[in-house]
């Protein structure tokens, strides 16, 4: 039995986001009934296709579901659909993206007689604000959210990644919304209705750079393929055989990288000490490292990097992923059946060890399930309690948070936003590294570690304490907190907590209901478990870069730290699943989350197609396998050095004549040979030239306004800093402002889904170092003032980060 096998899901409409959300439930045993028109979900026809014409994208999104066909012309369709929804737990609704001929029904009446129904509705922009009526596609959304403009050659155009990104990001957020609502309903009996913005969902990947811009200003520009602010080298390089992903963040990593390549002159150059300094010398550095890297294979460099603790990783082709035996053994690559074709796809990345996900399955044929009446609801739902209308869904859940940086903290921040009591544990010796790793006196005395905006956006709504876990007193206090917790999260290397005596084997004896998640780069059982990794490393090793870019170009990265946010959202989905199971059974479990696997769904459609057909994936550059035209086009100001671009996509044949008329080409609009994408493909270059000429005469905002007024999907390619003033985000109240010591008022992002008109509120500012020591140690653990003061004198707790010389003295004292 899966962790979610007691749940029944109904999926309506056609949206990648809702399909992926529903598949995440199916992975853990939920019954998912997908309602389709007689022609099937339009996504069944989305490229890439298998040799027999099955969609790799649809297959990945929909295995282990059943398909029900309801024809809106059937007099009984509305009644049948209403009966189906009345007897389900969760309605996942993508009609606002594409209704897919879903029969109409009275949802309000259903909710009135079924108050425990959980309803998730996804749309591009949630139907309000200046973008409310915009036509959209995956690429126009990513352009608007700052995920395109910083990628690609300096001279442009900015380089798209393929489609299939926004659906995965929004699907994860949708699952977080619906699964947290399940937990809330288990406590108060109340169903919840949430509206999910696909546009806002994608900001999870770019919010770090967006809010860094708040403090650093407008300093980020596109600086070349596989190059990103604020450090260098972070990119992909050719070796003697294969491609190698390289990330050097710290001075120690840079020195080790130079030593590995035999380049002491780079290692010892003081002008190259920091990554931001190395960005000023890209050509000179690459002129020396590229010839060196070509002397050995990617696998040989990887082995050497493991030995030297350098974050480098081979960049796999899609075929390499399919052949990877470890990924198959872990369930990251699973078998799939589509009609009479069999292949592989990306499995569940939420690796619960106690209630593991399904390993592969079959994609439903259209209408394979015959629909009858009287589908008894499986879940026993308590009656809604009076006075609980404003209760947050995770109220009463306690989380002990050992995570730092981005991936772990965005997971626990989301839990805190939803009402969980998250207690963040740092140490004055080793605070969260997103506070800064500078231990020089000036940095410490100025308390710069309290002024990091990126730390603040990841740690709101939490309480914070300090504990030195390397000493018995600190370890004992941590165990006391864990004895009554529901969840513990860490994103250290896999051995850190077990070596401290806080491994799952120990903690599960202390607290059998405890869910524990380790968020390492490659997984606790991986042969590469000791590999150092950042968010960039995770993308480099995921297979995604191999399908991005021009047909004759190198693998291309999409982001400086794509994997961090994606790992955090997958981690949040995983712990919610485990918490649901724990609430039902009283049984905790260990979650072995491998963040590199969490990036693999972005390459999943090509995994399906390649595993069946055997042909290497086609790289389209900024074009699209289904949409013609589709690309990123220059806007006015290019001749003055302005970097202005807009993404334009004809996502359906009905959109084409609208674009043709806007371009002044009535002949194109009436040309029968151009009515289909296949026909337009023959003159694609000519169409692109006409679009470029039209957009080049207009400012980006004016071009988008005109295109959208004509009903054409388009989006300005924005910089992350521009999102701080985005009219849609401000109209929706997405950017909240809070006040915090040391920083003052600063902006914070909201979650992309909400239950009412307003976003979930920020109830607490991010904690200063050790801010809640007394509140938690006295209030939860019952320590006296004298005991707390002694802990402070002993350096077990504190509120000030240690300088380097203080840390050295502590280490000497501990050793002697």
Coordinates of C-alpha atoms in Angstrom, one line a residue, residues 142-382:
X142 CA 9.9 31.9 -18.3
X143 CA 10.7 35.1 -20.2
X144 CA 8.5 37.1 -17.9
X145 CA 9.9 35.5 -14.8
X146 CA 13.6 36.3 -15.6
X147 CA 14.6 32.8 -16.5
X148 CA 15.6 33.4 -20.1
X149 CA 17.4 36.8 -20.5
X150 CA 20.6 35.8 -18.6
X151 CA 21.1 32.7 -20.7
X152 CA 23.0 32.5 -24.0
X153 CA 25.6 34.5 -26.0
X154 CA 26.4 38.0 -25.0
X155 CA 25.2 39.4 -28.4
X156 CA 21.9 37.5 -28.1
X157 CA 19.4 36.3 -28.6
X158 CA 18.9 34.9 -25.1
X159 CA 18.6 31.1 -25.3
X160 CA 15.5 29.2 -24.3
X161 CA 15.6 25.9 -22.5
X162 CA 13.0 23.5 -24.0
X163 CA 9.4 23.6 -22.8
X164 CA 8.2 21.4 -19.9
X165 CA 9.7 23.5 -17.1
X166 CA 6.8 25.6 -15.9
X167 CA 4.5 22.5 -15.7
X168 CA 7.0 20.7 -13.4
X169 CA 7.5 23.7 -11.1
X170 CA 3.9 24.5 -10.9
X171 CA 3.0 20.8 -10.5
X172 CA 5.3 20.6 -7.5
X173 CA 3.7 23.7 -6.0
X174 CA 0.2 22.3 -6.7
X175 CA 1.1 19.1 -4.9
X176 CA 2.4 21.0 -1.9
X177 CA -0.9 22.9 -1.8
X178 CA -3.1 19.9 -2.1
X179 CA -1.0 17.6 0.2
X180 CA -0.9 20.2 2.9
X181 CA -4.6 20.6 2.6
X182 CA -4.9 16.8 3.2
X183 CA -2.9 17.2 6.4
X184 CA -5.1 20.2 7.4
X185 CA -8.3 18.2 6.8
X186 CA -7.1 15.4 9.0
X187 CA -7.1 17.8 11.8
X188 CA -10.1 20.0 11.2
X189 CA -12.2 18.2 8.7
X190 CA -12.3 21.2 6.4
X191 CA -11.7 21.0 2.6
X192 CA -9.7 23.8 1.1
X193 CA -9.8 25.5 -2.2
X194 CA -6.5 27.0 -3.7
X195 CA -5.7 28.9 -6.8
X196 CA -2.3 28.3 -8.3
X197 CA -0.5 30.8 -10.5
X198 CA 1.9 29.1 -13.0
X199 CA 3.6 32.4 -13.6
X200 CA 4.3 32.9 -9.9
X201 CA 5.4 29.2 -9.5
X202 CA 8.4 29.7 -11.7
X203 CA 9.7 32.6 -9.6
X204 CA 10.9 30.0 -7.0
X205 CA 13.9 29.4 -9.4
X206 CA 14.7 33.1 -9.9
X207 CA 13.8 34.7 -6.6
X208 CA 17.3 34.4 -5.1
X209 CA 18.7 36.6 -7.9
X210 CA 15.7 38.8 -7.9
X211 CA 16.1 39.7 -4.2
X212 CA 19.9 39.8 -4.4
X213 CA 19.2 42.6 -6.9
X214 CA 17.3 44.5 -4.2
X215 CA 20.6 44.8 -2.2
X216 CA 23.2 44.8 -4.9
X217 CA 21.4 46.8 -7.6
X218 CA 21.2 46.3 -11.4
X219 CA 24.5 44.5 -12.0
X220 CA 23.5 41.3 -13.7
X221 CA 23.8 40.8 -17.5
X222 CA 24.1 37.9 -19.9
X223 CA 27.8 37.1 -20.1
X224 CA 27.9 34.2 -22.4
X225 CA 26.9 30.5 -22.8
X226 CA 27.4 28.6 -19.6
X227 CA 28.5 31.7 -17.7
X228 CA 26.6 33.3 -14.8
X229 CA 27.1 36.0 -12.2
X230 CA 28.3 35.9 -9.4
X231 CA 31.1 33.4 -9.8
X232 CA 33.4 31.7 -12.3
X233 CA 34.0 29.1 -13.6
X234 CA 30.5 27.7 -13.3
X235 CA 29.9 26.0 -16.6
X236 CA 30.2 23.1 -19.0
X237 CA 33.5 22.3 -20.8
X238 CA 34.6 19.9 -23.4
X239 CA 37.1 17.1 -22.4
X240 CA 38.9 14.5 -24.4
X241 CA 35.7 12.4 -24.2
X242 CA 32.5 13.9 -23.0
X243 CA 31.5 17.2 -21.3
X244 CA 32.3 18.2 -17.8
X245 CA 30.3 20.4 -15.4
X246 CA 32.5 22.6 -13.3
X247 CA 31.6 24.8 -10.3
X248 CA 34.2 26.7 -8.2
X249 CA 32.6 28.8 -5.5
X250 CA 35.0 29.0 -2.6
X251 CA 38.7 30.0 -2.7
X252 CA 39.7 26.5 -1.6
X253 CA 37.8 24.9 -4.5
X254 CA 39.4 27.3 -7.0
X255 CA 42.9 26.5 -5.7
X256 CA 42.2 22.8 -5.8
X257 CA 40.8 23.1 -9.4
X258 CA 44.0 25.0 -10.5
X259 CA 46.2 22.4 -8.8
X260 CA 44.3 19.6 -10.5
X261 CA 45.0 21.2 -13.9
X262 CA 48.6 22.0 -13.1
X263 CA 48.1 25.8 -13.2
X264 CA 49.8 27.3 -10.2
X265 CA 50.0 30.7 -11.8
X266 CA 46.2 30.9 -11.7
X267 CA 46.0 29.4 -8.2
X268 CA 48.4 32.0 -6.8
X269 CA 47.1 35.1 -8.5
X270 CA 45.6 37.3 -5.8
X271 CA 43.4 39.0 -8.4
X272 CA 41.5 35.6 -8.9
X273 CA 40.8 34.9 -5.2
X274 CA 37.1 35.3 -5.4
X275 CA 34.7 34.1 -8.1
X276 CA 33.3 37.6 -8.7
X277 CA 36.9 38.7 -9.4
X278 CA 37.5 35.8 -11.8
X279 CA 34.5 37.0 -13.8
X280 CA 36.6 40.0 -14.9
X281 CA 39.2 37.6 -16.5
X282 CA 37.1 35.0 -18.3
X283 CA 39.0 34.9 -21.5
X284 CA 42.4 34.7 -19.9
X285 CA 41.3 31.9 -17.5
X286 CA 39.5 29.8 -20.2
X287 CA 42.5 30.2 -22.5
X288 CA 44.4 28.1 -20.0
X289 CA 41.9 25.7 -18.5
X290 CA 40.2 24.6 -21.7
X291 CA 43.3 23.0 -23.3
X292 CA 44.1 21.3 -20.0
X293 CA 40.6 19.8 -19.7
X294 CA 40.9 18.3 -23.1
X295 CA 43.8 16.2 -22.0
X296 CA 41.6 13.8 -20.0
X297 CA 38.1 12.3 -20.2
X298 CA 35.1 13.6 -18.2
X299 CA 35.1 10.5 -16.1
X300 CA 38.8 10.8 -15.3
X301 CA 38.3 14.4 -14.2
X302 CA 35.3 13.4 -12.2
X303 CA 37.3 10.7 -10.3
X304 CA 40.1 13.2 -9.7
X305 CA 37.6 15.9 -8.5
X306 CA 36.1 13.4 -6.0
X307 CA 39.5 12.9 -4.5
X308 CA 40.2 16.6 -4.3
X309 CA 36.6 17.6 -3.2
X310 CA 36.0 19.8 -6.2
X311 CA 32.3 20.2 -7.4
X312 CA 32.7 18.7 -10.9
X313 CA 30.5 16.2 -12.6
X314 CA 30.2 14.5 -16.1
X315 CA 27.4 16.0 -18.2
X316 CA 25.3 13.0 -19.4
X317 CA 23.6 12.6 -22.7
X318 CA 20.0 11.2 -22.5
X319 CA 21.3 7.8 -23.4
X320 CA 23.7 7.9 -20.5
X321 CA 20.9 8.5 -18.0
X322 CA 18.9 5.6 -19.4
X323 CA 21.9 3.3 -19.1
X324 CA 22.8 4.4 -15.6
X325 CA 22.4 1.3 -13.4
X326 CA 22.4 3.2 -10.1
X327 CA 19.6 5.5 -11.3
X328 CA 17.6 2.5 -12.3
X329 CA 18.3 0.8 -8.9
X330 CA 17.2 3.9 -7.0
X331 CA 14.0 4.4 -9.1
X332 CA 15.1 7.6 -10.7
X333 CA 14.8 5.8 -14.1
X334 CA 11.7 3.5 -14.3
X335 CA 10.1 1.3 -16.9
X336 CA 7.0 2.6 -18.7
X337 CA 4.5 1.1 -21.1
X338 CA 2.6 3.2 -23.7
X339 CA 0.2 1.1 -25.8
X340 CA 2.4 -1.6 -27.3
X341 CA 5.7 0.4 -26.8
X342 CA 7.9 0.0 -23.7
X343 CA 10.6 2.2 -22.6
X344 CA 11.8 4.3 -19.6
X345 CA 11.1 7.6 -18.0
X346 CA 12.0 9.6 -14.9
X347 CA 10.4 8.0 -11.8
X348 CA 9.4 9.6 -8.5
X349 CA 12.2 11.7 -7.0
X350 CA 10.5 11.6 -3.5
X351 CA 12.4 8.6 -2.2
X352 CA 10.5 7.6 0.9
X353 CA 12.2 4.4 2.2
X354 CA 9.3 3.2 4.4
X355 CA 6.5 3.7 1.9
X356 CA 8.4 3.8 -1.4
X357 CA 6.8 5.1 -4.6
X358 CA 5.7 3.0 -7.5
X359 CA 8.5 2.1 -9.9
X360 CA 7.1 2.7 -13.3
X361 CA 3.7 1.8 -14.8
X362 CA 1.4 2.0 -17.7
X363 CA 0.1 5.1 -19.5
X364 CA -3.7 4.9 -19.8
X365 CA -5.3 4.5 -23.2
X366 CA -8.0 7.1 -23.9
X367 CA -11.2 6.1 -22.0
X368 CA -9.9 2.8 -20.8
X369 CA -12.0 3.0 -17.6
X370 CA -15.8 2.7 -17.9
X371 CA -17.5 5.1 -15.6
X372 CA -20.3 3.9 -13.4
X373 CA -22.0 5.5 -10.4
X374 CA -21.6 5.2 -6.6
X375 CA -17.8 5.6 -6.2
X376 CA -17.6 5.2 -2.4
X377 CA -15.1 7.7 -0.9
X378 CA -12.3 5.9 0.8
X379 CA -11.1 8.4 3.3
X380 CA -12.9 9.0 6.6
X381 CA -13.1 12.7 6.9
X382 CA -14.0 14.3 10.2

